[in-house]
């Protein structure tokens, strides 16, 4: 043993799992990872269609934040030893198709998609915040901070979408409702599978 009796064990990216509600944390991290993965694929699809347009830099800025979110959830998956959803290959394709498809409707269509998705995700994050606060706000302090920050980022993306004429998209309310139903289904499935 080195001087002072300290052990020289390698640093670990894992967190202490003692006393946590593992099934709840697994579901939260799994679905949030899937959601951030899907968001990345949506923005990739939008950039494939609109990347060189006037709205390209706005989409890129939001996508960059989503990349940071996904990176963090990749780290949390390892730290908490959570397996990803088996639906990632499906979300890979579905996210890109949704992003590119909405972008084919033009800037307003892409922004309508952003509003719908980001509203669904921020509502979902609020629900998770309530769950963790009821469980033990001190025990889940770090995870709560992350989810609150990401929720705030998603709200910002939502507002950017509104500022860029999302509500003027063709059949906005139908499009928004359809996308949000898809988000709810994706959340339900990704928590469980």
Tab-separated table of C-alpha atoms in Angstrom:
chain	number	residue	atom	x	y	z
A	1	UNK	CA	0.000	0.000	0.000
A	2	UNK	CA	1.329	3.481	-0.857
A	3	UNK	CA	2.243	6.044	1.773
A	4	UNK	CA	-0.699	7.193	3.824
A	5	UNK	CA	-2.558	3.930	3.214
A	6	UNK	CA	-4.378	5.215	0.125
A	7	UNK	CA	-5.151	2.606	-2.475
A	8	UNK	CA	-4.078	3.072	-6.066
A	9	UNK	CA	-7.123	1.823	-7.874
A	10	UNK	CA	-7.937	3.147	-11.322
A	11	UNK	CA	-10.580	5.836	-11.539
A	12	UNK	CA	-13.962	4.470	-12.459
A	13	UNK	CA	-16.712	6.115	-14.446
A	14	UNK	CA	-19.230	4.099	-12.494
A	15	UNK	CA	-21.357	5.580	-9.767
A	16	UNK	CA	-22.249	4.000	-6.467
A	17	UNK	CA	-25.310	1.904	-7.194
A	18	UNK	CA	-26.053	1.118	-3.550
A	19	UNK	CA	-29.405	2.394	-2.400
A	20	UNK	CA	-30.619	3.607	-5.766
A	21	UNK	CA	-33.904	2.485	-7.235
A	22	UNK	CA	-32.237	0.607	-10.079
A	23	UNK	CA	-35.392	-0.198	-12.110
A	24	UNK	CA	-36.455	3.475	-12.080
A	25	UNK	CA	-32.969	4.742	-12.936
A	26	UNK	CA	-32.565	2.118	-15.676
A	27	UNK	CA	-35.814	3.225	-17.318
A	28	UNK	CA	-34.940	6.914	-17.069
A	29	UNK	CA	-31.447	6.574	-18.492
A	30	UNK	CA	-32.484	4.060	-21.182
A	31	UNK	CA	-35.337	6.195	-22.501
A	32	UNK	CA	-33.388	9.453	-22.265
A	33	UNK	CA	-30.489	7.915	-24.162
A	34	UNK	CA	-32.918	6.689	-26.824
A	35	UNK	CA	-34.586	10.105	-26.989
A	36	UNK	CA	-31.320	11.976	-27.391
A	37	UNK	CA	-30.213	9.426	-29.979
A	38	UNK	CA	-33.478	9.935	-31.880
A	39	UNK	CA	-33.156	13.730	-31.632
A	40	UNK	CA	-29.681	13.500	-33.139
A	41	UNK	CA	-31.046	11.483	-36.036
A	42	UNK	CA	-33.919	13.979	-36.553
A	43	UNK	CA	-31.498	16.894	-36.760
A	44	UNK	CA	-29.226	14.846	-39.062
A	45	UNK	CA	-32.199	14.356	-41.388
A	46	UNK	CA	-33.093	18.035	-41.249
A	47	UNK	CA	-29.508	19.035	-41.997
A	48	UNK	CA	-29.377	16.620	-44.949
A	49	UNK	CA	-32.252	18.557	-46.529
A	50	UNK	CA	-31.865	22.101	-45.169
A	51	UNK	CA	-28.202	22.273	-44.152
A	52	UNK	CA	-27.294	24.727	-46.909
A	53	UNK	CA	-30.410	26.860	-46.466
A	54	UNK	CA	-30.798	30.000	-44.358
A	55	UNK	CA	-32.075	27.917	-41.431
A	56	UNK	CA	-29.127	25.483	-41.594
A	57	UNK	CA	-27.035	27.273	-38.928
A	58	UNK	CA	-30.027	27.322	-36.537
A	59	UNK	CA	-30.589	23.588	-36.972
A	60	UNK	CA	-26.851	22.934	-36.587
A	61	UNK	CA	-26.756	24.880	-33.321
A	62	UNK	CA	-29.628	22.817	-31.872
A	63	UNK	CA	-28.040	19.604	-33.181
A	64	UNK	CA	-24.746	20.454	-31.474
A	65	UNK	CA	-26.556	20.662	-28.122
A	66	UNK	CA	-28.260	17.324	-28.831
A	67	UNK	CA	-24.851	15.791	-29.557
A	68	UNK	CA	-23.695	16.953	-26.108
A	69	UNK	CA	-26.836	15.462	-24.537
A	70	UNK	CA	-26.251	12.122	-26.249
A	71	UNK	CA	-22.597	12.105	-25.181
A	72	UNK	CA	-23.654	12.620	-21.554
A	73	UNK	CA	-26.260	9.844	-21.699
A	74	UNK	CA	-23.693	7.513	-23.281
A	75	UNK	CA	-21.530	8.192	-20.209
A	76	UNK	CA	-24.473	7.658	-17.829
A	77	UNK	CA	-25.306	4.334	-19.518
A	78	UNK	CA	-21.832	3.097	-18.564
A	79	UNK	CA	-21.769	4.709	-15.123
A	80	UNK	CA	-25.136	3.241	-14.092
A	81	UNK	CA	-24.662	0.003	-16.057
A	82	UNK	CA	-27.816	0.450	-18.119
A	83	UNK	CA	-28.368	-1.425	-21.349
A	84	UNK	CA	-29.637	0.589	-24.314
A	85	UNK	CA	-33.040	-0.054	-25.819
A	86	UNK	CA	-33.014	-2.770	-28.470
A	87	UNK	CA	-34.961	-0.309	-30.644
A	88	UNK	CA	-31.925	1.924	-31.409
A	89	UNK	CA	-31.621	0.621	-34.997
A	90	UNK	CA	-35.277	1.505	-35.553
A	91	UNK	CA	-34.885	4.974	-33.958
A	92	UNK	CA	-31.834	5.483	-36.176
A	93	UNK	CA	-33.940	5.153	-39.325
A	94	UNK	CA	-37.193	6.600	-37.967
A	95	UNK	CA	-35.469	9.698	-36.573
A	96	UNK	CA	-33.665	10.438	-39.820
A	97	UNK	CA	-36.821	9.885	-41.876
A	98	UNK	CA	-38.827	12.175	-39.570
A	99	UNK	CA	-36.162	14.875	-39.752
A	100	UNK	CA	-35.705	14.686	-43.505
A	101	UNK	CA	-39.443	14.282	-44.141
A	102	UNK	CA	-40.363	17.320	-42.078
A	103	UNK	CA	-37.569	19.314	-43.730
A	104	UNK	CA	-38.929	18.407	-47.168
A	105	UNK	CA	-41.971	20.467	-46.156
A	106	UNK	CA	-39.558	23.400	-45.902
A	107	UNK	CA	-38.179	25.425	-43.018
A	108	UNK	CA	-41.616	25.715	-41.380
A	109	UNK	CA	-42.140	21.946	-41.534
A	110	UNK	CA	-38.763	21.285	-39.931
A	111	UNK	CA	-39.510	23.809	-37.197
A	112	UNK	CA	-42.965	22.288	-36.621
A	113	UNK	CA	-41.237	18.941	-36.081
A	114	UNK	CA	-38.797	20.586	-33.664
A	115	UNK	CA	-41.624	22.187	-31.684
A	116	UNK	CA	-43.563	18.916	-31.461
A	117	UNK	CA	-40.588	16.772	-30.458
A	118	UNK	CA	-39.025	19.237	-28.033
A	119	UNK	CA	-42.354	19.910	-26.295
A	120	UNK	CA	-42.844	16.157	-25.842
A	121	UNK	CA	-39.315	15.688	-24.538
A	122	UNK	CA	-39.410	18.621	-22.118
A	123	UNK	CA	-42.749	17.356	-20.740
A	124	UNK	CA	-41.193	13.909	-20.386
A	125	UNK	CA	-38.167	15.355	-18.585
A	126	UNK	CA	-40.512	17.223	-16.210
A	127	UNK	CA	-42.200	13.930	-15.370
A	128	UNK	CA	-38.816	12.349	-14.643
A	129	UNK	CA	-37.824	15.292	-12.454
A	130	UNK	CA	-40.997	14.788	-10.404
A	131	UNK	CA	-40.247	11.057	-10.074
A	132	UNK	CA	-36.679	11.649	-8.877
A	133	UNK	CA	-37.788	14.393	-6.471
A	134	UNK	CA	-40.288	11.957	-4.941
A	135	UNK	CA	-37.651	9.206	-4.748
A	136	UNK	CA	-34.850	11.214	-3.096
A	137	UNK	CA	-33.694	14.607	-4.405
A	138	UNK	CA	-30.363	14.399	-2.579
A	139	UNK	CA	-29.509	10.898	-3.764
A	140	UNK	CA	-30.284	11.784	-7.394
A	141	UNK	CA	-28.899	15.335	-7.250
A	142	UNK	CA	-26.449	14.922	-10.170
A	143	UNK	CA	-28.979	13.174	-12.402
A	144	UNK	CA	-31.597	15.825	-11.559
A	145	UNK	CA	-29.172	18.598	-12.532
A	146	UNK	CA	-28.479	16.934	-15.876
A	147	UNK	CA	-32.143	16.333	-16.675
A	148	UNK	CA	-33.116	19.887	-15.652
A	149	UNK	CA	-30.390	21.372	-17.858
A	150	UNK	CA	-31.367	19.220	-20.820
A	151	UNK	CA	-35.051	20.042	-20.263
A	152	UNK	CA	-34.172	23.731	-20.391
A	153	UNK	CA	-32.221	23.176	-23.619
A	154	UNK	CA	-35.206	21.367	-25.159
A	155	UNK	CA	-37.504	24.234	-24.156
A	156	UNK	CA	-35.093	26.622	-25.841
A	157	UNK	CA	-35.222	24.521	-29.033
A	158	UNK	CA	-39.033	24.538	-28.812
A	159	UNK	CA	-39.020	28.330	-28.591
A	160	UNK	CA	-36.561	28.629	-31.484
A	161	UNK	CA	-38.938	26.529	-33.570
A	162	UNK	CA	-41.819	28.882	-32.754
A	163	UNK	CA	-39.654	31.921	-33.563
A	164	UNK	CA	-38.942	30.380	-36.983
A	165	UNK	CA	-42.594	30.093	-38.017
A	166	UNK	CA	-43.337	26.496	-36.996
A	167	UNK	CA	-47.017	27.322	-36.551
A	168	UNK	CA	-47.200	28.452	-40.197
A	169	UNK	CA	-46.295	24.954	-41.442
A	170	UNK	CA	-48.891	23.221	-43.624
A	171	UNK	CA	-51.422	21.378	-41.411
A	172	UNK	CA	-49.418	22.383	-38.314
A	173	UNK	CA	-51.823	21.015	-35.704
A	174	UNK	CA	-52.200	17.674	-37.500
A	175	UNK	CA	-48.444	17.383	-38.005
A	176	UNK	CA	-47.714	18.318	-34.386
A	177	UNK	CA	-50.281	15.866	-33.016
A	178	UNK	CA	-49.017	13.007	-35.192
A	179	UNK	CA	-45.384	13.620	-34.219
A	180	UNK	CA	-46.271	13.859	-30.526
A	181	UNK	CA	-48.208	10.593	-30.652
A	182	UNK	CA	-45.110	9.032	-32.191
A	183	UNK	CA	-42.971	10.506	-29.406
A	184	UNK	CA	-45.271	9.072	-26.741
A	185	UNK	CA	-45.099	5.636	-28.360
A	186	UNK	CA	-41.293	5.881	-28.650
A	187	UNK	CA	-40.996	6.855	-24.980
A	188	UNK	CA	-43.291	4.029	-23.876
A	189	UNK	CA	-41.407	1.425	-25.896
A	190	UNK	CA	-37.880	2.650	-25.170
A	191	UNK	CA	-38.448	2.592	-21.403
A	192	UNK	CA	-39.417	-1.036	-21.560
A	193	UNK	CA	-37.657	-2.773	-24.444
